mmCIF file with all atom_site columns, C-alpha atoms in Angstrom:
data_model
loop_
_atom_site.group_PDB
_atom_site.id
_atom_site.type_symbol
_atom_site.label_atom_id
_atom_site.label_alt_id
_atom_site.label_comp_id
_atom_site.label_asym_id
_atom_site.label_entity_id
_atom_site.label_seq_id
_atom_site.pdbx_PDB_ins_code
_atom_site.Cartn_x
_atom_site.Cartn_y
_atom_site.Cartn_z
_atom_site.occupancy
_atom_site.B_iso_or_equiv
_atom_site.pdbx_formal_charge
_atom_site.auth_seq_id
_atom_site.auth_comp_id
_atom_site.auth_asym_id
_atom_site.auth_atom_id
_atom_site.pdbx_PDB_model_num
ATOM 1   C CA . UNK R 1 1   ? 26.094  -19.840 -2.754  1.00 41.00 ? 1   UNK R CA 1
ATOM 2   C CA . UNK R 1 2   ? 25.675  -18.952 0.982   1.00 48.00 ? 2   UNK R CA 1
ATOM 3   C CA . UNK R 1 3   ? 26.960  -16.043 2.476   1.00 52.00 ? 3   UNK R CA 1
ATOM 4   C CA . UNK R 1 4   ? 27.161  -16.031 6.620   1.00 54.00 ? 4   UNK R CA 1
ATOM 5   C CA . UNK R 1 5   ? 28.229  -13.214 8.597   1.00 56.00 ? 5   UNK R CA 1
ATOM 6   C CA . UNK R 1 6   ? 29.689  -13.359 12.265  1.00 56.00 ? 6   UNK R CA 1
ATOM 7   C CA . UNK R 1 7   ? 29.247  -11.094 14.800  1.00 61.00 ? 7   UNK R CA 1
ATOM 8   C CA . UNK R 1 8   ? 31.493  -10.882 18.186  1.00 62.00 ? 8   UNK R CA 1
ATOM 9   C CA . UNK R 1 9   ? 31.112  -8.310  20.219  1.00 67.00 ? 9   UNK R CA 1
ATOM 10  C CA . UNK R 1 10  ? 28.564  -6.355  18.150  1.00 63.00 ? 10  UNK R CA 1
ATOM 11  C CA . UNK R 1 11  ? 31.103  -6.249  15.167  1.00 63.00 ? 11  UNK R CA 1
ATOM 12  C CA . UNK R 1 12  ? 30.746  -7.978  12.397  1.00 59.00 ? 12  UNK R CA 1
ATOM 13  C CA . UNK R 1 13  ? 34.629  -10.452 12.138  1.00 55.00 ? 13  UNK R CA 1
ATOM 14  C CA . UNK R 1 14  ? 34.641  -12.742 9.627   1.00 55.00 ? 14  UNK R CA 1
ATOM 15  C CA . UNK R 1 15  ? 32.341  -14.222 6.673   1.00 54.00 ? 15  UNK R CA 1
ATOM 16  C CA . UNK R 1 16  ? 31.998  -17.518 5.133   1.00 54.00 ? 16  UNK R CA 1
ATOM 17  C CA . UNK R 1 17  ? 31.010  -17.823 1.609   1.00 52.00 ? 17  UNK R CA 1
ATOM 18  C CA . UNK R 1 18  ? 30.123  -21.210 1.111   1.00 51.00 ? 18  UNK R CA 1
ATOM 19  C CA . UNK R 1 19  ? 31.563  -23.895 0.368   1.00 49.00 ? 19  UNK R CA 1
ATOM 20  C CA . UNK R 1 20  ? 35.284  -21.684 1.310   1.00 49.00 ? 20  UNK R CA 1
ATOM 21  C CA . UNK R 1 21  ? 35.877  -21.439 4.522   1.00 52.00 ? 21  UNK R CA 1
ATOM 22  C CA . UNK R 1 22  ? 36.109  -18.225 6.691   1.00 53.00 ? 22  UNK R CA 1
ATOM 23  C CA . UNK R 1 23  ? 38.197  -14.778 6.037   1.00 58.00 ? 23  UNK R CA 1
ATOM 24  C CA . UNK R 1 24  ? 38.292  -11.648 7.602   1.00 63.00 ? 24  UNK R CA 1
ATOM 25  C CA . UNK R 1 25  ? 36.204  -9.005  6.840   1.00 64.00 ? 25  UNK R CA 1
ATOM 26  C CA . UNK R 1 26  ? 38.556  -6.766  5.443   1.00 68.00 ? 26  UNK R CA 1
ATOM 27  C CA . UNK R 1 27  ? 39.205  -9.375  2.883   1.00 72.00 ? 27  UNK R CA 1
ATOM 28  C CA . UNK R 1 28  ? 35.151  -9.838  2.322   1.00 69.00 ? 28  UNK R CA 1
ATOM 29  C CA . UNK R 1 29  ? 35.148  -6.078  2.073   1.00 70.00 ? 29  UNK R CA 1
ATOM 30  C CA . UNK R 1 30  ? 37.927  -5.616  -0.354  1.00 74.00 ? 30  UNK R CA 1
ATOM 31  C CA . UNK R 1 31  ? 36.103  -8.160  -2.945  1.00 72.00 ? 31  UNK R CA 1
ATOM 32  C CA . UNK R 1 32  ? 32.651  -6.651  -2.569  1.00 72.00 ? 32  UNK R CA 1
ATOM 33  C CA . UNK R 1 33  ? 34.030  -2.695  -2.474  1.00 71.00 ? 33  UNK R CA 1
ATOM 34  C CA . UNK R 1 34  ? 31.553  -2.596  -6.379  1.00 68.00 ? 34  UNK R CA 1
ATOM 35  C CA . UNK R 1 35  ? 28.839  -3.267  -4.079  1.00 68.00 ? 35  UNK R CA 1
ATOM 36  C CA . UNK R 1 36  ? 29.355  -0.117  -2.204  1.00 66.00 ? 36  UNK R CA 1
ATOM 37  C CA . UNK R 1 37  ? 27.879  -2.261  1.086   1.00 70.00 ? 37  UNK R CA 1
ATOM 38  C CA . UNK R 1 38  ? 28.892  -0.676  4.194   1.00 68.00 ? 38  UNK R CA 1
ATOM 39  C CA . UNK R 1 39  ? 29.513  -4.033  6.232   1.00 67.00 ? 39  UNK R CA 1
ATOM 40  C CA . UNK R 1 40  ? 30.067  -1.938  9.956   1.00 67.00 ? 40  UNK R CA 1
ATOM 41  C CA . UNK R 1 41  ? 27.094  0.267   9.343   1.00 69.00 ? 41  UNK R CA 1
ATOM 42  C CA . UNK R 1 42  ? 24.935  -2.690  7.390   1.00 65.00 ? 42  UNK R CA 1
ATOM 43  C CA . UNK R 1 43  ? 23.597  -0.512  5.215   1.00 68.00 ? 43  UNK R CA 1
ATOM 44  C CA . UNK R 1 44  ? 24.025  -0.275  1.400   1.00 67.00 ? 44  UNK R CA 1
ATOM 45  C CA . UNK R 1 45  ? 23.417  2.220   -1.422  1.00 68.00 ? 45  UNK R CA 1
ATOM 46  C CA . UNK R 1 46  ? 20.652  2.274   -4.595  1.00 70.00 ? 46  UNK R CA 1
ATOM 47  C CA . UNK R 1 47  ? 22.079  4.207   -6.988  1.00 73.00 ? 47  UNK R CA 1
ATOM 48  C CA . UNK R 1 48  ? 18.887  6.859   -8.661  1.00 78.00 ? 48  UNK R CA 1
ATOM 49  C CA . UNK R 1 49  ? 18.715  4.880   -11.601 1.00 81.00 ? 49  UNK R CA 1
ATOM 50  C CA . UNK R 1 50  ? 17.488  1.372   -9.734  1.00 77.00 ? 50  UNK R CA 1
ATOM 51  C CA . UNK R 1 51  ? 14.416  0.144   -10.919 1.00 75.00 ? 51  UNK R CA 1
ATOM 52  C CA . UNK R 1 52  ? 12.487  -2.460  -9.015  1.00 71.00 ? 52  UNK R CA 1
ATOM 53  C CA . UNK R 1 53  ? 10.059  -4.452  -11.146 1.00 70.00 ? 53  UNK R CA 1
ATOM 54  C CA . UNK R 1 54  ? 8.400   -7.336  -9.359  1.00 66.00 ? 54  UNK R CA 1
ATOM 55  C CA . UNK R 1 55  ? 5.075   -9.711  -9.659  1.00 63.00 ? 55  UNK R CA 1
ATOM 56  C CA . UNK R 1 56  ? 2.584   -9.829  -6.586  1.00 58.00 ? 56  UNK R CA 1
ATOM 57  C CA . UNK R 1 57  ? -0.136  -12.616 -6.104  1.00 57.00 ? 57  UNK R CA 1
ATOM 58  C CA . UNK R 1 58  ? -2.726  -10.887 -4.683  1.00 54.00 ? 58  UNK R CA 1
ATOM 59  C CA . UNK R 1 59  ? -4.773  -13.517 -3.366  1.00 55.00 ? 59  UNK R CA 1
ATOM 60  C CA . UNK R 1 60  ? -2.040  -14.207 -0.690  1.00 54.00 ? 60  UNK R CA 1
ATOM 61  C CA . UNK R 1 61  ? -4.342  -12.621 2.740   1.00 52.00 ? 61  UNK R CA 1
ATOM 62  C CA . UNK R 1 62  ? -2.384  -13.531 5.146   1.00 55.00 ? 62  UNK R CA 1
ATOM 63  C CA . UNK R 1 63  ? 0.398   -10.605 4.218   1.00 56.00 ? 63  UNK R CA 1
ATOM 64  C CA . UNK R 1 64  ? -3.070  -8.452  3.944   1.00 55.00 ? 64  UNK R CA 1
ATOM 65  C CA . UNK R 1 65  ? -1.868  -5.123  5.552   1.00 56.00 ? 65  UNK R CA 1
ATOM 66  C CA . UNK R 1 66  ? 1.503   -5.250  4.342   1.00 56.00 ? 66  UNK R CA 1
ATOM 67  C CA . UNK R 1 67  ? -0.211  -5.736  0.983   1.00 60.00 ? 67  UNK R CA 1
ATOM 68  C CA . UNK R 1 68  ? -2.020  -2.905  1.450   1.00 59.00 ? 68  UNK R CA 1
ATOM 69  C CA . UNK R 1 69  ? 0.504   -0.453  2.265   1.00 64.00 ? 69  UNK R CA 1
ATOM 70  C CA . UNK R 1 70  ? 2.793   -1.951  -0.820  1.00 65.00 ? 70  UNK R CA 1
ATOM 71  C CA . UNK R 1 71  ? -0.163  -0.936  -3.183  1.00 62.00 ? 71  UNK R CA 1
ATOM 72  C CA . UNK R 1 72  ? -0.636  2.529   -1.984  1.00 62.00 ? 72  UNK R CA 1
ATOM 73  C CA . UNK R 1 73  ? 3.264   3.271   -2.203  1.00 67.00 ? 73  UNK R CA 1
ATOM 74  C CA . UNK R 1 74  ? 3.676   1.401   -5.120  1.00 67.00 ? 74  UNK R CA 1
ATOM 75  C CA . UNK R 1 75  ? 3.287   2.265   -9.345  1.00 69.00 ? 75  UNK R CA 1
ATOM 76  C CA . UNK R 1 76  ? 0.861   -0.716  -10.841 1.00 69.00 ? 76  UNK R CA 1
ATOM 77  C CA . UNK R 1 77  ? 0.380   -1.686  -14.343 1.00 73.00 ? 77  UNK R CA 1
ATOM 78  C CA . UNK R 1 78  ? -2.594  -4.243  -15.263 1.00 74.00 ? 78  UNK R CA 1
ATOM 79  C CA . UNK R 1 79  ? -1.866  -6.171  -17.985 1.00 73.00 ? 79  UNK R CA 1
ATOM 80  C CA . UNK R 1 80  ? -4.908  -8.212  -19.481 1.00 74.00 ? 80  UNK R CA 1
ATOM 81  C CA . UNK R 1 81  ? -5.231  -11.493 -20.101 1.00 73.00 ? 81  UNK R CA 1
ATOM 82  C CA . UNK R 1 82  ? -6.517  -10.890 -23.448 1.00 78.00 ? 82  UNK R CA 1
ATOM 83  C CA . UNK R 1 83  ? -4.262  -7.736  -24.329 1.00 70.00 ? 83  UNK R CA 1
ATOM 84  C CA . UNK R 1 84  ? -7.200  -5.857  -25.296 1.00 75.00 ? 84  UNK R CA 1
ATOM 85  C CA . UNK R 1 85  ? -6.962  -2.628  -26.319 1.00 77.00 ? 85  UNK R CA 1
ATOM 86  C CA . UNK R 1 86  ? -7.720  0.520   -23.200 1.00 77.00 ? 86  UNK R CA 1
ATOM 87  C CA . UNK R 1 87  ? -10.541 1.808   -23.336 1.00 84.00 ? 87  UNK R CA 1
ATOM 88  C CA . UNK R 1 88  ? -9.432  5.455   -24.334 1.00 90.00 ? 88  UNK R CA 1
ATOM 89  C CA . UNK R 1 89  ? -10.063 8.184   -21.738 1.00 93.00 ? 89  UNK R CA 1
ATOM 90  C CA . UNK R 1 90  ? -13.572 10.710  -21.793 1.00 93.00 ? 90  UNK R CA 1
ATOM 91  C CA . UNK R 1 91  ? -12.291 12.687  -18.817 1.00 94.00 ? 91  UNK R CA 1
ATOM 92  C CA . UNK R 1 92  ? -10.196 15.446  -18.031 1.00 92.00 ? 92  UNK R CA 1
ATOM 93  C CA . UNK R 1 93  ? -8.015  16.867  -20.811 1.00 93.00 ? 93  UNK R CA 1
ATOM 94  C CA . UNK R 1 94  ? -7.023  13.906  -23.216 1.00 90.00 ? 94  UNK R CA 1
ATOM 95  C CA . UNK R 1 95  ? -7.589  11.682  -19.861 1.00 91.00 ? 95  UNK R CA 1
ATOM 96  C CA . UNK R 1 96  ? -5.383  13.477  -17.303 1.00 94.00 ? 96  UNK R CA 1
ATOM 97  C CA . UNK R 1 97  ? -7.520  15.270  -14.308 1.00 96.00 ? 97  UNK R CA 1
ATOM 98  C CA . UNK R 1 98  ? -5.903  18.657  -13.252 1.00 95.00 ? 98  UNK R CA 1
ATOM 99  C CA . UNK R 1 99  ? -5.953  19.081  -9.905  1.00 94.00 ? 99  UNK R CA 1
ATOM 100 C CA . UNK R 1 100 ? -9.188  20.398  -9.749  1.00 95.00 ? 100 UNK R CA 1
ATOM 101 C CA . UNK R 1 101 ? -10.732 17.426  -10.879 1.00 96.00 ? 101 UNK R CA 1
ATOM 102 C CA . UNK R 1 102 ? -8.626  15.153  -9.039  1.00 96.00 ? 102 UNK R CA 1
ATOM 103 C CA . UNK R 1 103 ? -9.670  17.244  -5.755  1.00 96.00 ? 103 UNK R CA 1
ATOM 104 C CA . UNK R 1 104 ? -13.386 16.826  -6.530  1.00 96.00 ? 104 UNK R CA 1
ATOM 105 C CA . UNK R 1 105 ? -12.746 13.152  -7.879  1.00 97.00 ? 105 UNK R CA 1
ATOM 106 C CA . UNK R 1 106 ? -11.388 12.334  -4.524  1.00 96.00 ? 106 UNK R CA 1
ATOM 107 C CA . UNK R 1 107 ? -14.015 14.510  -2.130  1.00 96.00 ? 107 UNK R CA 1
ATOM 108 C CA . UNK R 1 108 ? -16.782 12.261  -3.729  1.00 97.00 ? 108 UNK R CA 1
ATOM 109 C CA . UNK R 1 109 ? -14.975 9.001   -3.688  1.00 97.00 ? 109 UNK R CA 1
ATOM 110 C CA . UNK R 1 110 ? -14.642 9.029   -0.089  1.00 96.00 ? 110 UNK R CA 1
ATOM 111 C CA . UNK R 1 111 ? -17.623 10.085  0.629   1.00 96.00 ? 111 UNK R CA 1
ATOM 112 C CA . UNK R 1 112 ? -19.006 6.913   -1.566  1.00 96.00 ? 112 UNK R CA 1
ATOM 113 C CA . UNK R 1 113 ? -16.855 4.857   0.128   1.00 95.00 ? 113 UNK R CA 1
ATOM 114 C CA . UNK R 1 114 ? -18.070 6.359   3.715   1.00 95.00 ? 114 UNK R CA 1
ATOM 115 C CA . UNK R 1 115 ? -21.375 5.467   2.547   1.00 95.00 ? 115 UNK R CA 1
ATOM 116 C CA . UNK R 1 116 ? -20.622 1.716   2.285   1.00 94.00 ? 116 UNK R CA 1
ATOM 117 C CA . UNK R 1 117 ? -18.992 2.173   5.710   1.00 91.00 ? 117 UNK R CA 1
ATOM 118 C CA . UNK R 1 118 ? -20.996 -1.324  7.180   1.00 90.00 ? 118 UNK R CA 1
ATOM 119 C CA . UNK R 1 119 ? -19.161 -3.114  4.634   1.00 89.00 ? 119 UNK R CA 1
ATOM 120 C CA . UNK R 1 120 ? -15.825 -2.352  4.737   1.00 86.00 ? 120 UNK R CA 1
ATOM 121 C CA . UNK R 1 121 ? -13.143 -3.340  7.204   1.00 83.00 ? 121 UNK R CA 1
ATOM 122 C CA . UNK R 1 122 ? -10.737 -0.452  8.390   1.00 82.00 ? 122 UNK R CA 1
ATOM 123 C CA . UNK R 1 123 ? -12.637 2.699   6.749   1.00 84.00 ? 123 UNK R CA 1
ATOM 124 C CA . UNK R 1 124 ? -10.355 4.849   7.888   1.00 83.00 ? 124 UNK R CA 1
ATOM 125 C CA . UNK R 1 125 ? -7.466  3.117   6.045   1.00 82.00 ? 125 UNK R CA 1
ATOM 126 C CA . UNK R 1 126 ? -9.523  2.900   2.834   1.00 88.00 ? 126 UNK R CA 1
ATOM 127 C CA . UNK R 1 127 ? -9.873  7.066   2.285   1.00 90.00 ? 127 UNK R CA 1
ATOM 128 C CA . UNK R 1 128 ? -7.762  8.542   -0.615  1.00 92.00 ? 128 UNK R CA 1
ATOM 129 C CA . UNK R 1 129 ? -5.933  11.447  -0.104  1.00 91.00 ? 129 UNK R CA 1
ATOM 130 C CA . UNK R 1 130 ? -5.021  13.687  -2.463  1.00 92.00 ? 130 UNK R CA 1
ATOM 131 C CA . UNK R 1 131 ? -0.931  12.530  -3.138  1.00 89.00 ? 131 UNK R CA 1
ATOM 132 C CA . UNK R 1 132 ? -1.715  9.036   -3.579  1.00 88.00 ? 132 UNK R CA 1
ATOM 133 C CA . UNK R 1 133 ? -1.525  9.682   -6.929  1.00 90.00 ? 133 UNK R CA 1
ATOM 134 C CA . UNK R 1 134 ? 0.845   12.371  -7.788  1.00 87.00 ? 134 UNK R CA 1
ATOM 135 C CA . UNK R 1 135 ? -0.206  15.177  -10.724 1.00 88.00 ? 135 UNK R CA 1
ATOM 136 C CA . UNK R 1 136 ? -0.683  15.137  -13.138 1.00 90.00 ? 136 UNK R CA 1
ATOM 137 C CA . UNK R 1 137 ? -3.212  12.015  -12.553 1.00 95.00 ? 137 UNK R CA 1
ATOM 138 C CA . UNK R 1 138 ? -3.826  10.290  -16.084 1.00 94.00 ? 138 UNK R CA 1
ATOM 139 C CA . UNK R 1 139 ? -6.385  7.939   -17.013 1.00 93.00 ? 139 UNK R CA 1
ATOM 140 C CA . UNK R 1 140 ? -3.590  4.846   -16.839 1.00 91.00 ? 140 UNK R CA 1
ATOM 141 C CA . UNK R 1 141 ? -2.714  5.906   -12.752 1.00 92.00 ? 141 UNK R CA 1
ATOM 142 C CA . UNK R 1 142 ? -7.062  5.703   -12.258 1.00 93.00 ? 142 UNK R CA 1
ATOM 143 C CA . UNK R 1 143 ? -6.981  1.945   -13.857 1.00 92.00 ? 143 UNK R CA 1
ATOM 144 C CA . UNK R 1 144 ? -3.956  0.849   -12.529 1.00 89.00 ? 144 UNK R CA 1
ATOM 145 C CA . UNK R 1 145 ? -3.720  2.281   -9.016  1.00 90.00 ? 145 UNK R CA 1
ATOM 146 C CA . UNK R 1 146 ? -6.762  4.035   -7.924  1.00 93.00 ? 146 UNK R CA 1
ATOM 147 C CA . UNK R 1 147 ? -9.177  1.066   -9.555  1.00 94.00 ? 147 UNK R CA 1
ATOM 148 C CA . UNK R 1 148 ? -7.316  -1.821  -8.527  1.00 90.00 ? 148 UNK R CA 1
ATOM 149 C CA . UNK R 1 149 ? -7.320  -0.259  -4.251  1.00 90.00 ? 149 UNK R CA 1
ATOM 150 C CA . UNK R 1 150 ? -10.819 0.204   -4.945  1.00 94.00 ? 150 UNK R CA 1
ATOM 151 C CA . UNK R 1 151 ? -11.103 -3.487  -6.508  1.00 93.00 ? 151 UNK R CA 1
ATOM 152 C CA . UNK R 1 152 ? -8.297  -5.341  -4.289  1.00 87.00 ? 152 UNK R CA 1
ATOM 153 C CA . UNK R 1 153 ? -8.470  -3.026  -0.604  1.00 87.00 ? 153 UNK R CA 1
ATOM 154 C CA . UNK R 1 154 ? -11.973 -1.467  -0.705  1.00 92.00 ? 154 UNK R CA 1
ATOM 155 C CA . UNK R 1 155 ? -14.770 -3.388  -1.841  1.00 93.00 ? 155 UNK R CA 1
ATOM 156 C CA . UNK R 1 156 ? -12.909 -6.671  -2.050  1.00 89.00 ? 156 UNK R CA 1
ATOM 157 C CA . UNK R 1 157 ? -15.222 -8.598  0.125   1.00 88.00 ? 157 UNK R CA 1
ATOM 158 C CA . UNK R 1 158 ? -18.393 -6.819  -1.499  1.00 93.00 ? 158 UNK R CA 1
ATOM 159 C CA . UNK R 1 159 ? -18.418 -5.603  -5.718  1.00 95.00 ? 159 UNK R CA 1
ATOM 160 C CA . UNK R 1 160 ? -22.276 -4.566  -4.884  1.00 96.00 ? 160 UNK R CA 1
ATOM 161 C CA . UNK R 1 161 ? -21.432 -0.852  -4.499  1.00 96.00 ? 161 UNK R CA 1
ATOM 162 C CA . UNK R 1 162 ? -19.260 -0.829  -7.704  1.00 97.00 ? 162 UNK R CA 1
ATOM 163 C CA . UNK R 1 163 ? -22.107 -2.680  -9.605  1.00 96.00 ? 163 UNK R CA 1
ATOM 164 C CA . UNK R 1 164 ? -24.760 -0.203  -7.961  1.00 96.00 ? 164 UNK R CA 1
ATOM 165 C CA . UNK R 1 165 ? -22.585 2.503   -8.986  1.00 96.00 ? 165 UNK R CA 1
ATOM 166 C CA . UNK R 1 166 ? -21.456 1.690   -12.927 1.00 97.00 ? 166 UNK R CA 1
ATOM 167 C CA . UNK R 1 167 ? -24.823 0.387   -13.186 1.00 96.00 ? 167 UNK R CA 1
ATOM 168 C CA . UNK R 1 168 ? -24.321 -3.037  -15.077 1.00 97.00 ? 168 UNK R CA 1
ATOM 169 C CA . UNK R 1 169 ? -24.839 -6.915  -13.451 1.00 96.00 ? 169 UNK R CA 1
ATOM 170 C CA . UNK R 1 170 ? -23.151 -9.114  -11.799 1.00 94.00 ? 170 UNK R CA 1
ATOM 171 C CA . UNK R 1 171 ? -22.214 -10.657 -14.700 1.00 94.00 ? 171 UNK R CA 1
ATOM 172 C CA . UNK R 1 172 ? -20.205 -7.227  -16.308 1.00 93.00 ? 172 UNK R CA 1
ATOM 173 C CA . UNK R 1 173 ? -18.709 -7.395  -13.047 1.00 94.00 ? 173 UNK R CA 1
ATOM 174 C CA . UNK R 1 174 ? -16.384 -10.606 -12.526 1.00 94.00 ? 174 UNK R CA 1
ATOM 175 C CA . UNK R 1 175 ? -12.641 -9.896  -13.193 1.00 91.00 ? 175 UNK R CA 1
ATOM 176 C CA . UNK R 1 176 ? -10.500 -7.044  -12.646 1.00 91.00 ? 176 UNK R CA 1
ATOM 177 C CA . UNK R 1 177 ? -10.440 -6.210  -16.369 1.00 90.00 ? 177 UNK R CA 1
ATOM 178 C CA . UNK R 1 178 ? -14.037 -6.199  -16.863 1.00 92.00 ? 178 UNK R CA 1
ATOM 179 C CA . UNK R 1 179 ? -13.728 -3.055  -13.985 1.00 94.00 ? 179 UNK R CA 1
ATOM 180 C CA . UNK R 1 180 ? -11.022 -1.116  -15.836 1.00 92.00 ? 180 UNK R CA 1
ATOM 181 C CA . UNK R 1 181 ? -12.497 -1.306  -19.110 1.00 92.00 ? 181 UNK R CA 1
ATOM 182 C CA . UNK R 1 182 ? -15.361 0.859   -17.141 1.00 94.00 ? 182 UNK R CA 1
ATOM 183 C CA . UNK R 1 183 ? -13.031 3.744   -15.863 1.00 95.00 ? 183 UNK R CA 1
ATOM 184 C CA . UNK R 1 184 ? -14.628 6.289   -17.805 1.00 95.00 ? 184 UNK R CA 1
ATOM 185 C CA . UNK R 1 185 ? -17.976 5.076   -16.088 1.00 96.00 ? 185 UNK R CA 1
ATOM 186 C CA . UNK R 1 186 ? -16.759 5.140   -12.881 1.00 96.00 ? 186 UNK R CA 1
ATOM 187 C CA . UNK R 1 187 ? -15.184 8.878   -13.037 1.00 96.00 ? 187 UNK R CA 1
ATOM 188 C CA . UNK R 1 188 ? -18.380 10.250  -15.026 1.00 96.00 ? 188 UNK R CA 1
ATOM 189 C CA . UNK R 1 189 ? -21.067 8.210   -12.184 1.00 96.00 ? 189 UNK R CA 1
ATOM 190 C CA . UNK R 1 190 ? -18.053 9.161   -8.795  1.00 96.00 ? 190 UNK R CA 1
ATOM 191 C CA . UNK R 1 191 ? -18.115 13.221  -10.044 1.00 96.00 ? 191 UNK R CA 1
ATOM 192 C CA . UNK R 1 192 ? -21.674 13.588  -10.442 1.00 94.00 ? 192 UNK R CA 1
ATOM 193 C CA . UNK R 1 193 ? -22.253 12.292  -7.086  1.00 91.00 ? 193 UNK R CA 1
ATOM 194 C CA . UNK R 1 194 ? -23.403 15.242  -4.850  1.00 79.00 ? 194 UNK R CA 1
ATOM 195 C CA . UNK R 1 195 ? -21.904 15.658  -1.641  1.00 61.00 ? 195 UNK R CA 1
#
């Protein structure tokens, strides 16, 4: 099914659902009133209770920036390939930071990822502020938002600083879930960093 709109005059006449042939819009409007699509104005209403849910290939670079805004606006949930158990949470209160912690987690972040400021592309873009993950911050938002930027935006051309950091090989280092099974590393070595 095709839908075509035509415009004359700035104002949208007549559509053609294919194969019928053309109507007016009133009639167009009449059958798609459920829709709650405002043809004059083109816009349309999401009702609160929407949910988007969506799959990304993240290898795709040429949509690289756009990517990159999409994962610091959006909610991300790894899933394993070998639906292994999480490795359960050593920081914070039953793994969520207050916002203390989160403060102090994110001072010494970007200043680690300053540090490695030859190797990365777009620094500036790369520093975490403090809302990109809202409170209360739990040990599932670190693995599935704040370690996959770090993985997929930040040191994507480069793992050596994560590897320096978590202090393991190359080897411990090869796939996303090898990093996220390390979170409790990575927040113990990032907060005892000294500013």
């Amino acid at each position: 099914m095709k839908v075509e709109l035509y415009e004359k005059d700035g104002k949208i006449e007549k559509y053609e659902l294919h194969p019928f042939n053309a109507v007016t819009l009133k009639t167009f409007e009449e059958k798609i009133r459920f829709l709650k699509i405002d043809l004059e104005s083109r816009s349309i209403r999401i009702p609160p209770n929407l949910s988007i849910l969506a799959t990304m290939n993240t290898s795709d670079n040429s949509i690289y920036f756009m990517d990159s805004a999409f994962k610091r606006r959006w909610d991300w949930e790894f899933v394993n390939w070998d639906n292994s158990k999480p490795v359960k949470a050593t920081y914070g209160k039953e793994g969520e930071l207050d916002e203390q912690e989160w403060k102090k987690l994110i001072t010494n972040l970007n200043n680690f990822i300053k540090s490695y400021h030859t190797l990365i592309r777009g620094i500036e873009d790369k520093q975490i502020g403090y809302y990109f993950i809202k409170q209360p911050v739990t040990s599932e938002q670190i693995q599935n938002k704040l370690m996959f930027f770090l993985w997929d935006s930040v040191f994507h051309r480069d793992k050596e600083p994560l590897i320096k950091l978590l202090n393991v090989t190359k080897n411990n280092l090869v796939t996303f879930g090898d990093f996220t099974k390390l979170h409790n590393t990575l927040i113990a070595n990032i907060m005892n960093l000294s500013n």
